[in-house]
Coordinates of C-alpha atoms in Angstrom, one line a residue:
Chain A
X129 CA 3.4 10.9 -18.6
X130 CA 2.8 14.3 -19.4
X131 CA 1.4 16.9 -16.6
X132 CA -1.8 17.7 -18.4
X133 CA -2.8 13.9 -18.4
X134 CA -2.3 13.4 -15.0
X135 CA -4.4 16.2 -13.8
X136 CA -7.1 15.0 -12.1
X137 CA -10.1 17.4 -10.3
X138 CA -11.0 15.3 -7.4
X139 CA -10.1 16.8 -3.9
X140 CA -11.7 13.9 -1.8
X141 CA -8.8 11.4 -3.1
X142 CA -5.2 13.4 -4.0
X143 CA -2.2 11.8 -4.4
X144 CA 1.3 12.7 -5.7
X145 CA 2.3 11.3 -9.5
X146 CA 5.5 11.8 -11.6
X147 CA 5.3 13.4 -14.9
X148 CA 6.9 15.1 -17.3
X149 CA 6.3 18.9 -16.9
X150 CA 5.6 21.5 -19.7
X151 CA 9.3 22.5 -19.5
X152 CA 10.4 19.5 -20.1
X153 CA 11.8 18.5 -16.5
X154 CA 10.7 15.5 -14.3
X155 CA 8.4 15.9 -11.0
X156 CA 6.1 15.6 -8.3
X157 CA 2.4 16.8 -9.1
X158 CA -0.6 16.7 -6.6
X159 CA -3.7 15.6 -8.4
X160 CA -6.7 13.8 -7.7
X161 CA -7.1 9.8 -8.0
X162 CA -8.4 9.2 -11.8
X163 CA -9.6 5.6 -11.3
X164 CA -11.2 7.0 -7.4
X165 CA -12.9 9.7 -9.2
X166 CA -14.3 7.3 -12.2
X167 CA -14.9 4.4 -10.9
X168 CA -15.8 4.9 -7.0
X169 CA -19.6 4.1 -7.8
X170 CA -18.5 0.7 -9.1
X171 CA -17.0 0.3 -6.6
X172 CA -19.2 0.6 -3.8
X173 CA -21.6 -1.6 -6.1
X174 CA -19.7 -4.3 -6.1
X175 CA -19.2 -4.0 -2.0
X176 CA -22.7 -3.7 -2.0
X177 CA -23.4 -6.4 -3.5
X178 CA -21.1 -8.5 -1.6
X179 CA -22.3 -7.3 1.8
X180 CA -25.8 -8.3 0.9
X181 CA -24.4 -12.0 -0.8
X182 CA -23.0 -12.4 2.3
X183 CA -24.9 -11.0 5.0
X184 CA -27.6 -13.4 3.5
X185 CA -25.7 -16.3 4.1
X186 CA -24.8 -15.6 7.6
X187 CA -28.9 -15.7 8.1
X188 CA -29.5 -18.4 6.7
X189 CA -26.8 -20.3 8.9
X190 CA -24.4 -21.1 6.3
X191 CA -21.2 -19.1 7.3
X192 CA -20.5 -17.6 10.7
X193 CA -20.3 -13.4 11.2
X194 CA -16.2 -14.1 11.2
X195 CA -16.3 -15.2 7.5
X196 CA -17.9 -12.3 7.0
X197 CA -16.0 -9.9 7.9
X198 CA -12.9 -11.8 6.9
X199 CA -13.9 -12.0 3.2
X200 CA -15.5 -8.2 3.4
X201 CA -11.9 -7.5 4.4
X202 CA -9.9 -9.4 2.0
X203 CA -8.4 -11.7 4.5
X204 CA -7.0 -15.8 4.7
X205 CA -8.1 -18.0 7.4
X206 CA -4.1 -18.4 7.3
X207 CA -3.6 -14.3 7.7
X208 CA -6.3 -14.1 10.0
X209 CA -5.4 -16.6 12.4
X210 CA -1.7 -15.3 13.0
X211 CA -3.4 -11.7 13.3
X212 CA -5.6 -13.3 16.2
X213 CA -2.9 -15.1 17.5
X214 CA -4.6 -18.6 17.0
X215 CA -4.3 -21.7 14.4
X216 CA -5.6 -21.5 11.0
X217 CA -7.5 -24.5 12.0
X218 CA -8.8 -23.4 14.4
X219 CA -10.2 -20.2 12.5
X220 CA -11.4 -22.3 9.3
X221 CA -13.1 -23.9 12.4
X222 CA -14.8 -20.5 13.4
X223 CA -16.0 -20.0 9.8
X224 CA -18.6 -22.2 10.2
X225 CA -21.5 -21.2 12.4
X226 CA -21.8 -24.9 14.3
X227 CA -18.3 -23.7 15.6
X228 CA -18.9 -19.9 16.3
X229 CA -21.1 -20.9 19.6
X230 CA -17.3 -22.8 21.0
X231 CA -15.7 -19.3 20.7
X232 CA -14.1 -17.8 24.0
X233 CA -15.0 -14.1 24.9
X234 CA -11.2 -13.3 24.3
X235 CA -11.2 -15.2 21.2
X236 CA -13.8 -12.9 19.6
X237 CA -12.8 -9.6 21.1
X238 CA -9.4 -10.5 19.1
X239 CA -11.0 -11.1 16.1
X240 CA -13.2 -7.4 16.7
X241 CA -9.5 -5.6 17.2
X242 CA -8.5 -7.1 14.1
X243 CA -12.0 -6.4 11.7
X244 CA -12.3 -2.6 13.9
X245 CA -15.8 -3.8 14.6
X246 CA -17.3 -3.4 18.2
X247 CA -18.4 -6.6 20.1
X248 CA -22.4 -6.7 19.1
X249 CA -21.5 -6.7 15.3
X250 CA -20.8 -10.4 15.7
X251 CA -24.8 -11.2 16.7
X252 CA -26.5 -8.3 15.1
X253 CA -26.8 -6.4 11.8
X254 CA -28.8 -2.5 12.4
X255 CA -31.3 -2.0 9.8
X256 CA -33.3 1.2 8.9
X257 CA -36.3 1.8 6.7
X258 CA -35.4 5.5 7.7
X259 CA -33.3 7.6 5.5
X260 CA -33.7 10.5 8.4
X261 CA -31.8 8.5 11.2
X262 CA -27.7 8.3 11.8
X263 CA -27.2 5.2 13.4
X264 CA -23.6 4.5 15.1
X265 CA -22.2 2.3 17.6
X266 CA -19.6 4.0 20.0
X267 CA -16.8 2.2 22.1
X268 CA -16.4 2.7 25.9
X269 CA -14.1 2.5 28.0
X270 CA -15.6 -1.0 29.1
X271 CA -14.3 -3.0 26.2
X272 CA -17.4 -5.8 26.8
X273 CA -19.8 -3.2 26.6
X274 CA -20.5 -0.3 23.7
X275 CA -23.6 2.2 23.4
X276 CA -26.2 2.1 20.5
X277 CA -26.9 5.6 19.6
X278 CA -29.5 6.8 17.1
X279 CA -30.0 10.4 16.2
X280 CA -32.2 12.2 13.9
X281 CA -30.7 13.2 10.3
X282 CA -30.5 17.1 10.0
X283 CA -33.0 17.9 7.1
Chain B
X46 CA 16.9 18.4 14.1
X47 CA 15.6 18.0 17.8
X48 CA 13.0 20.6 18.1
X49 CA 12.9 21.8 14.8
X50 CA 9.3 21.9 13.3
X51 CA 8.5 19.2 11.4
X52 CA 7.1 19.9 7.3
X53 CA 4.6 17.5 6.1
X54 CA 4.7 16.8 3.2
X55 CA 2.5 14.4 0.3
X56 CA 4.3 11.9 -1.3
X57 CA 3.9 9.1 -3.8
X58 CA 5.0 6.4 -1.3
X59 CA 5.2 6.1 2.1
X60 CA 8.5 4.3 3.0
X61 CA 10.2 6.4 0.7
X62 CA 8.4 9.9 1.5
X63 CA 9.0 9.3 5.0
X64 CA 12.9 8.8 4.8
X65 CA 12.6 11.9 2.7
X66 CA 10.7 13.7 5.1
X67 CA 13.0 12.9 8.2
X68 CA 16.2 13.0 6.3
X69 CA 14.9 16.9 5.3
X70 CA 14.0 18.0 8.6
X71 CA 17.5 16.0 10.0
X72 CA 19.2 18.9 7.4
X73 CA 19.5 16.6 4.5
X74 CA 18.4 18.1 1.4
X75 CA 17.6 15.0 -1.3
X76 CA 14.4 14.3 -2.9
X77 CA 11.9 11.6 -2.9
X78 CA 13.4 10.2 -6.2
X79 CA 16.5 10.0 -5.2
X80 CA 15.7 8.0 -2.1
X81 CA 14.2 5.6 -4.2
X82 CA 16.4 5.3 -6.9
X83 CA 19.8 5.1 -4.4
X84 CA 18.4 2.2 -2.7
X85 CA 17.2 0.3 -5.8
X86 CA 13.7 0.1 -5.1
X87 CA 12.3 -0.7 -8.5
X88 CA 11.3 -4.0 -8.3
X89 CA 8.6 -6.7 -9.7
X90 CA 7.1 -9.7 -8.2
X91 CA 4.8 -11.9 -8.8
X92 CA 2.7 -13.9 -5.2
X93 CA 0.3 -16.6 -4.9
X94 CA 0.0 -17.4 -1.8
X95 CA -2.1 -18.8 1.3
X96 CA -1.5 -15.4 2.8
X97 CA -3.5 -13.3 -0.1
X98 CA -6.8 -14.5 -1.1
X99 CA -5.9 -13.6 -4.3
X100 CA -2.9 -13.7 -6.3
X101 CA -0.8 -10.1 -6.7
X102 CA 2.0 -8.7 -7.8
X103 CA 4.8 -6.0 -6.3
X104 CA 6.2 -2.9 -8.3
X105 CA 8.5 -2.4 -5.4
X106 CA 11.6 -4.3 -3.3
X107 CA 10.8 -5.6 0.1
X108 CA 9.4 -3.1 2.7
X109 CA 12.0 -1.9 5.0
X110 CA 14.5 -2.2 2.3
X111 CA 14.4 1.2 1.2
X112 CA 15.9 2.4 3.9
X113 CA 18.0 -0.3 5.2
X114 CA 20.2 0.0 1.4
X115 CA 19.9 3.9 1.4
X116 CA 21.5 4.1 4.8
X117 CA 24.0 1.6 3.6
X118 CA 24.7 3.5 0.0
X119 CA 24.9 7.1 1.7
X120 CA 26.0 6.5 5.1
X121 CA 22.7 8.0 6.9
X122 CA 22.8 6.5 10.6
X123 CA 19.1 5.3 12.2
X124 CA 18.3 4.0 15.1
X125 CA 15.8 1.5 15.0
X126 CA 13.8 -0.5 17.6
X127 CA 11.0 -3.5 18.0
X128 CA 9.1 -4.2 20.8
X129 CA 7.9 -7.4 21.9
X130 CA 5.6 -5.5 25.0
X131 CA 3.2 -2.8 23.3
X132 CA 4.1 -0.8 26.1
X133 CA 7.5 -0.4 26.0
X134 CA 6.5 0.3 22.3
X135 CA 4.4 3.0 23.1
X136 CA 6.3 4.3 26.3
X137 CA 9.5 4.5 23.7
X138 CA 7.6 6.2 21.2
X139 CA 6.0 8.9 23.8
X140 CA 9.5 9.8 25.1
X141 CA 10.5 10.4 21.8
X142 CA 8.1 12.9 21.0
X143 CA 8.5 14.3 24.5
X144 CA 12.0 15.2 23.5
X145 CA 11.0 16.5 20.1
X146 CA 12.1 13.9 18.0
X147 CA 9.5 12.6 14.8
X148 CA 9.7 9.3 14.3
X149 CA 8.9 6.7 11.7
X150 CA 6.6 4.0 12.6
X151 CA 5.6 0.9 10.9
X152 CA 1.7 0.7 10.7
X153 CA -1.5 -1.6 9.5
X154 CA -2.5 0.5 6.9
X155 CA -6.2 -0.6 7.7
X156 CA -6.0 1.2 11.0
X157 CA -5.8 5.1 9.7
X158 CA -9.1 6.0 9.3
X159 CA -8.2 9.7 8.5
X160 CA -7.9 8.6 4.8
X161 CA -11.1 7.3 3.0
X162 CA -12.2 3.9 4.1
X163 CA -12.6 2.4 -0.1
X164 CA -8.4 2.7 0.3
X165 CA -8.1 1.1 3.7
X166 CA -6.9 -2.5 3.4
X167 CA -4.8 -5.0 5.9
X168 CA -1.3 -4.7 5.0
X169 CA 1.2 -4.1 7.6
X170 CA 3.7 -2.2 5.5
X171 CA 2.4 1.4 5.8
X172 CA 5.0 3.9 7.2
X173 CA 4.0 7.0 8.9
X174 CA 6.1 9.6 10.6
X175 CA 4.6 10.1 14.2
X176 CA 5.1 14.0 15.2
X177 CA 3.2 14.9 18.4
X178 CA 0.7 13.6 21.3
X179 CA -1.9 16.1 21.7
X180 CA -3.8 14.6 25.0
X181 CA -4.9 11.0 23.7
X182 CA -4.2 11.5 20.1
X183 CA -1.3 11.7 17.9
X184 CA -0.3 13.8 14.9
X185 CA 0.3 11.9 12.2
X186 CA 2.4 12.8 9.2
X187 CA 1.4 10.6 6.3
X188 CA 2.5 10.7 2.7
X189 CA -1.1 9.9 1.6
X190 CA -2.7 12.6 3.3
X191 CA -2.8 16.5 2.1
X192 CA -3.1 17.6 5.6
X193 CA -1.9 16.4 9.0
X194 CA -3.9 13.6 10.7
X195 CA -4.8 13.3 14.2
X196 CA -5.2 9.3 15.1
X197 CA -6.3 8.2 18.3
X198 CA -4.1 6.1 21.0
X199 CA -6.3 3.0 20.3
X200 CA -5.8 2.9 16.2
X201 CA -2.4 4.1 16.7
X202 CA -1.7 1.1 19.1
X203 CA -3.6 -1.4 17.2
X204 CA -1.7 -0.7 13.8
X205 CA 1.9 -0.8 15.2
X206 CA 1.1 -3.9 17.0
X207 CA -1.2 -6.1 14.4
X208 CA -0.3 -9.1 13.4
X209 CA 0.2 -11.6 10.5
X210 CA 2.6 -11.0 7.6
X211 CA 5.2 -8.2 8.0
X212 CA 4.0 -7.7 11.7
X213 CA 5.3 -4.5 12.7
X214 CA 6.1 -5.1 16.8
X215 CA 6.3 -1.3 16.7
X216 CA 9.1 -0.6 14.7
X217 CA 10.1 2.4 15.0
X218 CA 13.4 4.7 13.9
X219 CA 14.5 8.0 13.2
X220 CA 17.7 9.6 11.9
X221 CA 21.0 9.8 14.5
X222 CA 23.5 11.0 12.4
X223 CA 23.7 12.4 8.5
X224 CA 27.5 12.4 7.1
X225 CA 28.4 15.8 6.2
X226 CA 29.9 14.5 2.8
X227 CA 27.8 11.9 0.8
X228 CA 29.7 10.3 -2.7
X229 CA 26.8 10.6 -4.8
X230 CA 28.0 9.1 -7.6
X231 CA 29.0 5.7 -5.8
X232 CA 25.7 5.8 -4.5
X233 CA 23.5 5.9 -7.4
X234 CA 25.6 3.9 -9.7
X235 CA 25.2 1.3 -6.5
X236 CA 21.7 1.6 -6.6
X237 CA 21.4 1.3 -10.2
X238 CA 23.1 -1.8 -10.2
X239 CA 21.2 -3.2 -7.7
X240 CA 17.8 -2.4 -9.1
X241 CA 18.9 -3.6 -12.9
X242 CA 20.4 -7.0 -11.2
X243 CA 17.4 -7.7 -9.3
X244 CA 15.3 -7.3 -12.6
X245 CA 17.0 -9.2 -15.0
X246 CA 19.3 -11.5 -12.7
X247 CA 17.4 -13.5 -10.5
X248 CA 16.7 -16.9 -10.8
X249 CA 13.5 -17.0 -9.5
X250 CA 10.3 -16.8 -12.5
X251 CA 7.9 -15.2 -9.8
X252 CA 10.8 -12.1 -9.5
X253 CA 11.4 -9.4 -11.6
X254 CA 11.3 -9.4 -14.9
X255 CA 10.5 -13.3 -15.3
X256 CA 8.1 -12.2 -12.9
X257 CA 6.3 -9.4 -15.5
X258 CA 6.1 -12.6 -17.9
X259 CA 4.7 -14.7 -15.2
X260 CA 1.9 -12.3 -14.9
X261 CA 1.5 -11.9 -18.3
X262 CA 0.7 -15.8 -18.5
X263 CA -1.0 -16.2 -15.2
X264 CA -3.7 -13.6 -15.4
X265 CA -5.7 -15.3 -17.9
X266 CA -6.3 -18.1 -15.7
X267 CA -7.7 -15.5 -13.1
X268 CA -11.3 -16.3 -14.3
X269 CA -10.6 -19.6 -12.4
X270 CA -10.0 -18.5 -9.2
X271 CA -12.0 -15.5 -9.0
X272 CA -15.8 -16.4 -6.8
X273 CA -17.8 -14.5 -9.5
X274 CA -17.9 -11.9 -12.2
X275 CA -17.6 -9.0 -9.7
X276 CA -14.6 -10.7 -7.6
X277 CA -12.6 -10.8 -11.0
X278 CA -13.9 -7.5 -11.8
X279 CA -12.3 -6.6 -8.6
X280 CA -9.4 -8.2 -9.1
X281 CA -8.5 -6.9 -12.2
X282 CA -9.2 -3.5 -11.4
X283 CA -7.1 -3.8 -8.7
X284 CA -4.4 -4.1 -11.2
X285 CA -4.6 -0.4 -12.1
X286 CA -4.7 0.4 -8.1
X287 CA -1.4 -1.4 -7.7
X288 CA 0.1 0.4 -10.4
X289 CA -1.1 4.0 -10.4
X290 CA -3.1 4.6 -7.0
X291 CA -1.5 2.4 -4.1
X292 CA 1.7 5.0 -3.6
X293 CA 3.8 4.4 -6.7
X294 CA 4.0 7.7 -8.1
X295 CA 2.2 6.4 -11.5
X296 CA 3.0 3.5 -13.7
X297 CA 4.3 1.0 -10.5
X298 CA 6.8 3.2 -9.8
X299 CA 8.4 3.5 -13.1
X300 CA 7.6 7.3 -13.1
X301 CA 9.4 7.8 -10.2
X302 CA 12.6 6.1 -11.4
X303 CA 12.5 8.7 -14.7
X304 CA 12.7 11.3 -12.3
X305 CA 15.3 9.5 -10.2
X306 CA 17.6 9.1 -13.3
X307 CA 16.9 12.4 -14.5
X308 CA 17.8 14.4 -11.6
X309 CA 20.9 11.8 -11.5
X310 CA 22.1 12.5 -14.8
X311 CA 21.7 16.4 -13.8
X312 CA 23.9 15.8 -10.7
X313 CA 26.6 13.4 -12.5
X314 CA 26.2 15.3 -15.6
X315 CA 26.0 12.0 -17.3
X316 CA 24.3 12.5 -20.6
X317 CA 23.2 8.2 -20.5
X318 CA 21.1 8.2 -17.6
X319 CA 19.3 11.4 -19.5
X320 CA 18.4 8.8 -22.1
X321 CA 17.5 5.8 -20.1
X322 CA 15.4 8.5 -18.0
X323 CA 13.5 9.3 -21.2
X324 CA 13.5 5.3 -21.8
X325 CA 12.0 4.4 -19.0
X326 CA 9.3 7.4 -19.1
X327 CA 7.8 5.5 -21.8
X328 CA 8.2 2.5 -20.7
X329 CA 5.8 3.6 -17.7
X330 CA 3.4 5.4 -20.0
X331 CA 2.9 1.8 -21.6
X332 CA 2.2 0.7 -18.2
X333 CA -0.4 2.8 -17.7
X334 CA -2.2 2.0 -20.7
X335 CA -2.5 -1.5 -19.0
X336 CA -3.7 -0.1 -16.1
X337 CA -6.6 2.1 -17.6
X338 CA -7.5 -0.8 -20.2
X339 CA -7.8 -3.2 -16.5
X340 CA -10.3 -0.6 -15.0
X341 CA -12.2 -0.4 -18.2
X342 CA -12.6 -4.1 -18.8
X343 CA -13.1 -4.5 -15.1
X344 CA -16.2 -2.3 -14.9
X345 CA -17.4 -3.1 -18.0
X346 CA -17.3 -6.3 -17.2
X347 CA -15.6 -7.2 -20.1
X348 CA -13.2 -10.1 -18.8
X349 CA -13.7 -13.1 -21.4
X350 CA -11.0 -14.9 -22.8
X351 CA -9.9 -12.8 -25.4
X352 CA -10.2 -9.2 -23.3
X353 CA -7.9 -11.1 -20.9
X354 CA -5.7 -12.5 -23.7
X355 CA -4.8 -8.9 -24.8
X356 CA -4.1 -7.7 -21.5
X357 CA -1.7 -10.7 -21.4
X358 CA 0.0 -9.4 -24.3
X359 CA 0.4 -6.0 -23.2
X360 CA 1.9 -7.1 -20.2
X361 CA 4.4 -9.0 -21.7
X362 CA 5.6 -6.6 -24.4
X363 CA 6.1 -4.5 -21.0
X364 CA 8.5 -7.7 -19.8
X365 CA 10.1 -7.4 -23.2
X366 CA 10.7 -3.8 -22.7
X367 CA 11.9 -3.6 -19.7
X368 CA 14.7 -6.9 -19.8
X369 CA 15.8 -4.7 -22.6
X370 CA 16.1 -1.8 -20.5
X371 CA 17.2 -2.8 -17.5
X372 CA 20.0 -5.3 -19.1
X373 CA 21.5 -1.8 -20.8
X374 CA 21.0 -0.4 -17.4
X375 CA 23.0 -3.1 -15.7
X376 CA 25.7 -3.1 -18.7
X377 CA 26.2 0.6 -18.1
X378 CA 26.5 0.4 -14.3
X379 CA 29.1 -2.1 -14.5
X380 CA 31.5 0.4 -16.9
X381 CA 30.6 3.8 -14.9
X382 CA 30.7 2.3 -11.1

């Protein structure tokens, strides 16, 4: 590939390719991401879109919040189970919101280490009509217990 | 190299970019390339498995490999630990940078939220070279990122110890000993043959280049497996991340390997590898034609039968092209070793 087709203006993703420069020699070149830069907005869509699919679902009691956040992060039941450190059936189990309620504490705290989420994303989704308010949850050093904090957008 | 300051660095990928970070600050002057090429890390695969939710495919040998042949082919020394207690892990890894000594570490790539969360994904195969504790954070130097990171004690904990496939139980190493006389020449016609065998020799029709044609046949069946429209969009889009964006250096690594034999023929003065070098250059710019045609389709959403039928084809003249290439490769390593 040559140098000039690999440039890419995009500072929020860079990366290093391999191309052939104008002198002829092989290298390293620091450029932006071309399918980041082009295709972001799809996508986020397409997350979107899944997020929505499947938050819906959870409210209507069809899937637990751990299938979720399992197929929001492109995880097995088989992957996810020896990353919690249980069986696969029992997660396949946990799927299913009849099962969620027969979750241990510890259970679900290891399942929040392993999605990065804090403990009340497993009973609650935050919604906003407000495009002027940050909302974000912050850890502790109590790992049962995080704080809710909303603050005003600057304008 | 105890004390020295450490240069970060961007690189294409991480396992190699952080050998070639800590080999240069252990005094060993040899470039990302040649790391990569030495230890004969071109490679394809092709996975279905209860482990992905998908299937996928690899443009690269097995993580950890990398360095376990390079230290093998040039006689670099590392030492190398797992933990089975996170705190030993962490207690190991504080004394090291206590004394001054960087060191590699084997990370959940999900966990380092200094890069942009649409890049984040579960895979525990993401090296990083660890280079300071400020307080409760730690500098990170990763190949992925322009600058320095800082990652908290938390994230830093919870991506060395995660688990499932390739669980890293805190691996960590660093450099011990660099021979003061490395034979090149055995080690890159070593590498080359390894790389070339491994593509062309195996018996396996998931691995290497069976595994391009594998691909090739299997991807029009995607439609199948995929939930919806927008999974398969995903999926197939996906295809260009694996071969351009996820830390290959462009073209699933084939790029990388140009330069490799390049900068090989310039140190062997071996006027062959110039050619293959020039071979395989094109070979990768073929490659990514398929991987902008698979982000086009993909948001187009323009994945019926036939759309998926011509990126089939294109992926198998790539098979074609390289079982031709890599059998001359092979041919030729076996008369210059």
């Amino acid at each position: 590939m040559k140098e000039k087709e690999a440039t890419v203006d995009y500072k929020e993703h860079q990366l290093v390719l391999y191309v052939e420069k104008k002198d002829g020699s092989y290298g390293p070149v620091r450029t932006g991401s071309y399918i980041t830069k082009n295709y972001i907005d799809d996508f986020w869509y397409k997350r979107n879109n899944m997020e929505v699919e499947y938050g819906e679902k959870i409210r209507a009691g069809e899937i637990s919040p751990i299938a979720y956040y399992m197929i929001l992060e492109e995880l097995t039941p088989s992957e996810l189970a020896a990353r919690v450190g249980i069986s696969a059936r029992k997660v396949k189990r946990h799927l299913m919101p009849r099962h969620f309620g027969t979750l241990t504490l510890d259970e679900l705290m290891r399942y929040c280490g392993v999605f990065n989420i804090p403990l009340p994303n497993m009973f609650q989704e935050i919604v906003t009509d407000k495009k002027n308010v940050k909302i974000g949850m912050e850890k502790t050093d109590n790992p049962f217990f995080s704080v809710l904090r909303i603050r005003a957008a600057r304008k | 190299m105890k004390g020295r300051t450490f240069k970060h660095a961007m690189a294409a990928h991480c396992e190699s970019g952080t050998l070639t970070a800590l080999l240069n600050h252990a005094g060993l002057k040899i470039s990302e390339p040649m790391v990569f090429g030495i230890s004969g890390g071109i490679f394809f695969g092709y996975f279905e498995s209860k482990k992905f939710p998908f299937p996928t495919f690899v443009v690269r040998s097995r993580p950890g490999q990398i360095r376990t042949a390079l230290a093998r082919r040039i006689g670099v020394k590392f030492a190398e630990r797992r933990f089975r207690n996170p705190a030993d892990g962490e207690k190991e890894l504080d004394r090291l940078l206590s004394l001054q000594i960087p060191a590699a570490c084997q990370t959940d790539f999900f966990y380092m939220n200094y890069l942009p969360g649409h890049v984040r994904v579960h895979i525990n195969v993401h090296f990083v070279v660890v280079v300071e504790k400020r307080g409760e954070a730690y500098i990170i130097s990763d190949c992925y990122s322009p600058e320095l990171a800082s990652l908290n004690r938390d994230s830093l904990m919870k991506a060395r110890f995660a688990g499932g496939s390739f669980a890293p139980k805190g691996f960590l190493f660093y450099p011990v000993s660099v021979p003061e006389a490395i034979d090149f020449r055995k080690a890159v016609w070593k590498g080359i043959r390894s790389a070339s065998f491994y593509m062309v020799k195996l018996p396996m029709p998931f691995l290497g280049v069976k595994g391009i044609r594998m691909f090739a046949q299997k991807v029009v069946d995607w439609p199948r497996l995929a939930r919806d429209t927008e999974h398969l969009s995903h999926e197939i889009m996906k295809i260009n991340i694996f071969l351009e964006d996820q830390g290959t250096g462009g073209a699933g690594f084939r790029f990388m390997y140009a330069t490799f034999l390049r900068e090989a023929s310039e140190l062997l003065n071996d006027r062959d590898l110039l050619e293959m070098s020039k071979r395989i250059m094109e070979i990768g710019d073929r490659w990514r034609e398929i991987s902008l045609f698979a982000a086009r389709i993909g948001k187009r959403r323009d994945l019926g039968p036939d759309r998926l039928r011509e990126l089939s084809g294109l992926i198998h003249e790539r098979a074609d092209a390289e079982e031709i290439f890599f059998k001359e490769l092979l041919a030729m390593s076996k008369k210059k070793k």
